[in-house]
Every structure is written in C-alpha cells, then in structure tokens.
Short mmCIF file of C-alpha atoms in Angstrom, two decimals:
data_model
loop_
_atom_site.label_atom_id
_atom_site.label_comp_id
_atom_site.label_asym_id
_atom_site.label_seq_id
_atom_site.Cartn_x
_atom_site.Cartn_y
_atom_site.Cartn_z
CA UNK A 1 0.00 0.00 0.00
CA UNK A 2 1.37 3.38 -0.97
CA UNK A 3 1.54 6.04 1.71
CA UNK A 4 1.33 9.64 0.53
CA UNK A 5 2.56 12.46 2.72
CA UNK A 6 2.09 16.13 1.95
CA UNK A 7 3.54 19.21 3.54
CA UNK A 8 2.66 21.70 4.70
CA UNK A 9 -0.92 20.89 5.73
CA UNK A 10 -1.81 24.57 5.87
CA UNK A 11 -0.14 27.52 4.18
CA UNK A 12 -1.05 31.18 4.24
CA UNK A 13 0.92 33.57 2.05
CA UNK A 14 0.73 37.05 0.60
CA UNK A 15 -0.22 37.74 -2.98
CA UNK A 16 2.79 37.51 -5.26
CA UNK A 17 4.75 35.04 -3.15
CA UNK A 18 6.34 31.88 -4.58
CA UNK A 19 4.57 28.82 -3.19
CA UNK A 20 5.97 25.31 -2.78
CA UNK A 21 3.99 22.24 -1.72
CA UNK A 22 5.76 18.95 -1.19
CA UNK A 23 4.67 15.35 -1.61
CA UNK A 24 6.44 12.10 -0.81
CA UNK A 25 5.32 8.54 -1.35
CA UNK A 26 6.52 5.18 -0.15
CA UNK A 27 6.28 2.81 -3.12
CA UNK A 28 7.50 3.25 -6.68
CA UNK A 29 4.86 4.50 -9.08
CA UNK A 30 4.21 4.95 -12.80
CA UNK A 31 2.92 8.52 -12.45
CA UNK A 32 1.94 11.07 -9.83
CA UNK A 33 -1.08 13.38 -9.93
CA UNK A 34 -1.55 16.89 -8.60
CA UNK A 35 -5.15 18.03 -8.19
CA UNK A 36 -6.95 21.13 -6.98
CA UNK A 37 -10.16 21.32 -4.95
CA UNK A 38 -11.95 24.57 -4.16
CA UNK A 39 -14.17 24.72 -1.03
CA UNK A 40 -17.50 23.16 -1.91
CA UNK A 41 -16.23 22.55 -5.39
CA UNK A 42 -15.17 19.70 -7.53
CA UNK A 43 -11.72 18.27 -8.08
CA UNK A 44 -9.67 19.39 -11.05
CA UNK A 45 -6.62 17.57 -12.31
CA UNK A 46 -3.62 19.91 -12.64
CA UNK A 47 -0.81 17.57 -13.64
CA UNK A 48 -0.02 13.94 -14.20
CA UNK A 49 3.72 13.36 -14.40
CA UNK A 50 6.08 10.43 -14.40
CA UNK A 51 9.43 12.22 -14.69
CA UNK A 52 11.08 15.61 -14.79
CA UNK A 53 8.99 18.75 -14.81
CA UNK A 54 5.75 20.09 -16.25
CA UNK A 55 4.56 23.70 -16.46
CA UNK A 56 1.11 25.14 -17.02
CA UNK A 57 0.76 28.87 -16.68
CA UNK A 58 2.01 29.84 -13.22
CA UNK A 59 2.01 26.24 -11.98
CA UNK A 60 5.08 24.00 -12.12
CA UNK A 61 5.26 20.38 -10.99
CA UNK A 62 8.44 18.41 -10.57
CA UNK A 63 9.11 14.81 -9.64
CA UNK A 64 12.18 12.88 -8.52
CA UNK A 65 11.40 9.20 -9.03
CA UNK A 66 14.53 7.97 -7.24
CA UNK A 67 13.77 9.99 -4.12
CA UNK A 68 10.00 9.34 -4.36
CA UNK A 69 9.29 13.05 -4.04
CA UNK A 70 7.34 15.65 -5.97
CA UNK A 71 6.79 19.38 -5.59
CA UNK A 72 4.13 21.76 -6.83
CA UNK A 73 5.15 25.38 -7.25
CA UNK A 74 3.00 28.42 -7.83
CA UNK A 75 4.72 31.55 -9.10
CA UNK A 76 3.28 35.06 -8.56
CA UNK A 77 0.52 33.65 -6.36
CA UNK A 78 -2.93 35.24 -6.49
CA UNK A 79 -5.95 35.05 -4.15
CA UNK A 80 -7.79 32.94 -6.75
CA UNK A 81 -5.12 30.25 -6.18
CA UNK A 82 -6.61 29.69 -2.71
CA UNK A 83 -7.73 26.07 -2.65
CA UNK A 84 -6.76 22.62 -1.42
CA UNK A 85 -3.94 21.06 -3.42
CA UNK A 86 -3.78 17.30 -3.34
CA UNK A 87 -1.09 14.87 -4.35
CA UNK A 88 -2.22 11.39 -5.43
CA UNK A 89 -0.63 8.19 -6.70
CA UNK A 90 -2.07 5.04 -8.32
CA UNK A 91 -3.05 2.31 -5.90
CA UNK A 92 -1.60 -0.50 -7.96
CA UNK A 93 1.83 -1.08 -9.44
CA UNK A 94 0.59 0.20 -12.79
CA UNK A 95 -0.76 -3.05 -14.17
CA UNK A 96 -4.37 -1.97 -14.00
CA UNK A 97 -5.42 -0.71 -10.58
CA UNK A 98 -5.11 2.99 -11.32
CA UNK A 99 -7.57 4.31 -8.79
CA UNK A 100 -5.79 6.96 -6.76
CA UNK A 101 -4.55 7.06 -3.19
CA UNK A 102 -4.75 10.68 -2.08
CA UNK A 103 -2.64 12.69 0.32
CA UNK A 104 -4.42 14.72 2.98
CA UNK A 105 -4.06 17.91 0.96
CA UNK A 106 -2.52 21.32 1.53
CA UNK A 107 -4.93 24.12 2.41
CA UNK A 108 -3.53 27.22 0.67
CA UNK A 109 -4.77 30.73 1.39
CA UNK A 110 -3.36 33.65 -0.57
CA UNK A 111 -4.10 36.99 1.04
CA UNK A 112 -4.36 40.17 -1.07
CA UNK B 1 -16.69 18.76 -24.41
CA UNK B 2 -19.20 17.81 -21.72
CA UNK B 3 -17.72 16.83 -18.39
CA UNK B 4 -18.58 14.00 -16.04
CA UNK B 5 -22.22 14.24 -14.98
CA UNK B 6 -23.56 13.03 -11.67
CA UNK B 7 -27.00 12.98 -10.10
CA UNK B 8 -28.49 13.73 -7.74
CA UNK B 9 -26.29 16.51 -6.43
CA UNK B 10 -27.67 16.22 -2.91
CA UNK B 11 -29.49 13.48 -1.05
CA UNK B 12 -30.74 13.22 2.51
CA UNK B 13 -31.93 9.85 3.79
CA UNK B 14 -32.47 8.11 7.08
CA UNK B 15 -30.25 5.27 8.22
CA UNK B 16 -31.23 1.85 6.96
CA UNK B 17 -32.76 3.37 3.80
CA UNK B 18 -31.38 2.69 0.33
CA UNK B 19 -29.91 5.21 -2.07
CA UNK B 20 -28.50 5.17 -5.60
CA UNK B 21 -26.16 7.53 -7.40
CA UNK B 22 -25.74 7.86 -11.14
CA UNK B 23 -22.69 8.81 -13.17
CA UNK B 24 -22.32 9.55 -16.88
CA UNK B 25 -18.63 9.73 -17.83
CA UNK B 26 -17.06 11.76 -20.60
CA UNK B 27 -17.95 10.26 -23.96
CA UNK B 28 -15.45 7.63 -25.03
CA UNK B 29 -13.83 7.21 -21.64
CA UNK B 30 -13.30 3.53 -20.94
CA UNK B 31 -12.25 3.80 -17.30
CA UNK B 32 -14.62 4.91 -14.56
CA UNK B 33 -13.95 5.37 -10.84
CA UNK B 34 -16.14 5.91 -7.80
CA UNK B 35 -14.57 7.65 -4.79
CA UNK B 36 -15.94 8.41 -1.33
CA UNK B 37 -14.83 11.65 0.32
CA UNK B 38 -15.70 12.02 3.99
CA UNK B 39 -15.60 15.58 5.32
CA UNK B 40 -12.06 16.67 6.08
CA UNK B 41 -10.46 13.68 4.38
CA UNK B 42 -9.07 12.92 0.95
CA UNK B 43 -11.14 10.81 -1.45
CA UNK B 44 -10.94 7.04 -1.12
CA UNK B 45 -11.40 4.72 -4.08
CA UNK B 46 -14.45 2.47 -3.89
CA UNK B 47 -14.38 0.81 -7.30
CA UNK B 48 -12.70 1.06 -10.70
CA UNK B 49 -14.29 -0.15 -13.96
CA UNK B 50 -12.62 -0.75 -17.28
CA UNK B 51 -15.48 -0.72 -19.78
CA UNK B 52 -18.04 -2.94 -18.03
CA UNK B 53 -15.54 -5.02 -16.06
CA UNK B 54 -14.36 -4.43 -12.50
CA UNK B 55 -10.62 -3.74 -12.13
CA UNK B 56 -10.45 -2.95 -8.41
CA UNK B 57 -13.18 -3.19 -5.79
CA UNK B 58 -10.99 -4.14 -2.84
CA UNK B 59 -12.09 -1.12 -0.81
CA UNK B 60 -15.80 -1.41 -1.56
CA UNK B 61 -17.84 -2.48 1.52
CA UNK B 62 -19.61 -5.21 -0.37
CA UNK B 63 -22.06 -6.03 2.41
CA UNK B 64 -23.87 -2.76 1.70
CA UNK B 65 -22.37 -1.13 -1.39
CA UNK B 66 -22.79 -2.28 -4.97
CA UNK B 67 -21.93 -0.76 -8.32
CA UNK B 68 -22.50 -1.62 -11.92
CA UNK B 69 -21.61 -0.37 -15.38
CA UNK B 70 -23.64 -2.73 -17.50
CA UNK B 71 -23.11 -1.26 -20.97
CA UNK B 72 -19.68 0.19 -20.28
CA UNK B 73 -20.94 3.77 -20.22
CA UNK B 74 -23.15 5.00 -17.35
CA UNK B 75 -22.62 3.66 -13.87
CA UNK B 76 -24.76 3.35 -10.75
CA UNK B 77 -23.52 3.12 -7.16
CA UNK B 78 -25.97 1.84 -4.56
CA UNK B 79 -25.93 1.74 -0.77
CA UNK B 80 -28.33 -0.63 0.95
CA UNK B 81 -28.87 -0.16 3.87
CA UNK B 82 -27.20 3.16 4.61
CA UNK B 83 -25.37 3.87 7.85
CA UNK B 84 -24.60 7.19 9.51
CA UNK B 85 -20.92 6.84 8.59
CA UNK B 86 -21.83 6.75 4.88
CA UNK B 87 -22.43 10.50 4.98
CA UNK B 88 -19.92 11.79 2.45
CA UNK B 89 -19.48 13.16 -1.04
CA UNK B 90 -19.50 10.45 -3.68
CA UNK B 91 -17.31 11.38 -6.61
CA UNK B 92 -17.28 9.81 -10.03
CA UNK B 93 -14.27 10.21 -12.29
CA UNK B 94 -13.43 8.95 -15.75
CA UNK B 95 -10.35 8.66 -17.92
CA UNK B 96 -9.80 7.79 -21.56
CA UNK B 97 -8.18 4.59 -20.47
CA UNK B 98 -6.11 3.31 -17.58
CA UNK B 99 -3.18 5.40 -16.31
CA UNK B 100 -4.51 8.60 -17.86
CA UNK B 101 -5.65 11.92 -16.41
CA UNK B 102 -8.84 11.50 -14.38
CA UNK B 103 -11.72 13.94 -14.82
CA UNK B 104 -14.01 14.35 -11.83
CA UNK B 105 -17.71 15.01 -11.67
CA UNK B 106 -19.23 17.52 -9.22
CA UNK B 107 -20.09 14.79 -6.73
CA UNK B 108 -23.22 13.75 -4.85
CA UNK B 109 -23.44 14.94 -1.24
CA UNK B 110 -25.12 12.29 0.90
CA UNK B 111 -26.35 12.96 4.42
CA UNK B 112 -27.58 9.98 6.43
CA UNK B 113 -29.67 10.90 9.46
#
C-alpha cells in the first residue's frame, strides 16, 4: 500500500509570493497526480507526471522518481489560487489498478 | 466537451434506507472510478471499472455497497442499507483509459440521518 505524505498541511501567504507544496510517497509508481479542490467545489486535475517537470501557466510540478518526491510550485501567487492542493498516486503497481490514493491535501490561502 | 455528470447533487436519507447515485462519464472514456470523500479527508477509491468489467473493488464495503456499469458507459452506485458513517461526497471520475488523467464530476453529497 502506498503512503502519501504532503507538507505543509496549511499555508497562508501574501499575494505575489512563490509557493511550494511537497509530496512524498513510499512505493514506486508509474505517475503522480496533482489536483486542486476549491471549497464546496469539484476536483480538477492539474498535472499527471512520471518524470522531470511540467509547467502550465504559473504552476510548475516536478518529480524525482529515485527519491520518491514531488513538488508543486505556484509563481506570482494570487488570491484565486486559494484552494486545497492534493497529491495522489495510483493504488496499484501500474498493471491496472489505477484508482488513486490521495494525500491529505494542503490548504492554501493567498491573502491580497 | 461535456464533463462527467452526476446525479443527484444532494441526497438526505435516514439510516437503513437505500440510495442510488448515477454517473455519466465523458464520452469515449473507458475507465470509470467511484470515490468516497468524507468531510475533512481525501477521497478514497471504492471501485474502478474498465469498460463494463471491475478492475479494483478491494475497498468497496460489499455487504452494503454495490456498483454496476452494465453497458460500459453510465454507472450506478448503490448503498443498501445506509449507515450514519456513509455521509460523504461520492465522486465519479473517468479517464480515456487506464493510467490517464482522471476527470471528476461535481459529486453527490449524501447525508444519512
């Protein structure tokens, strides 16, 4: 069973700050997911990555497969980035059971 | 492109009653997932379908929960009988195939009294 740990659990920052959220997992995986959930809202997939780095707008996700660690960065943070950011990994070894095991999430608040 | 549709959006029932949730995945998506998200926790996988076959139902409480995807498109999740601890948001997600990005529906909020 893969254990997913995220840090920090809560993060409050000022608008414009550079944000980093970390995720570590215990068992080797085929890919790691970063997702976003707004209060009372649905879950949106931000990234799925298996190596290196991906960028989308002001969001950057990196992964180090050897160290079993991933980071999500937000540049020039804005109050609309306030949400819960969740790291998730496939339950199985990649052969078919791709349902996700989720971390507990990072509650991010960006103050104007 | 239409997203994942779920209904109802909200449901309130009394314990020991039965309830069913419906999910319509994105057109063409072969893989469908049901997750349970209890307040304050991350979602937990209940069942994964590939077309109309079950890939993973190891975390589904089979004494009271059942799910089907008979024609490999829509899916129904049923709870019978419901318990207080089943109060949660039930999320449906779909992906084009296995090991792809998952797209989530808005969820069904269930309150068991």
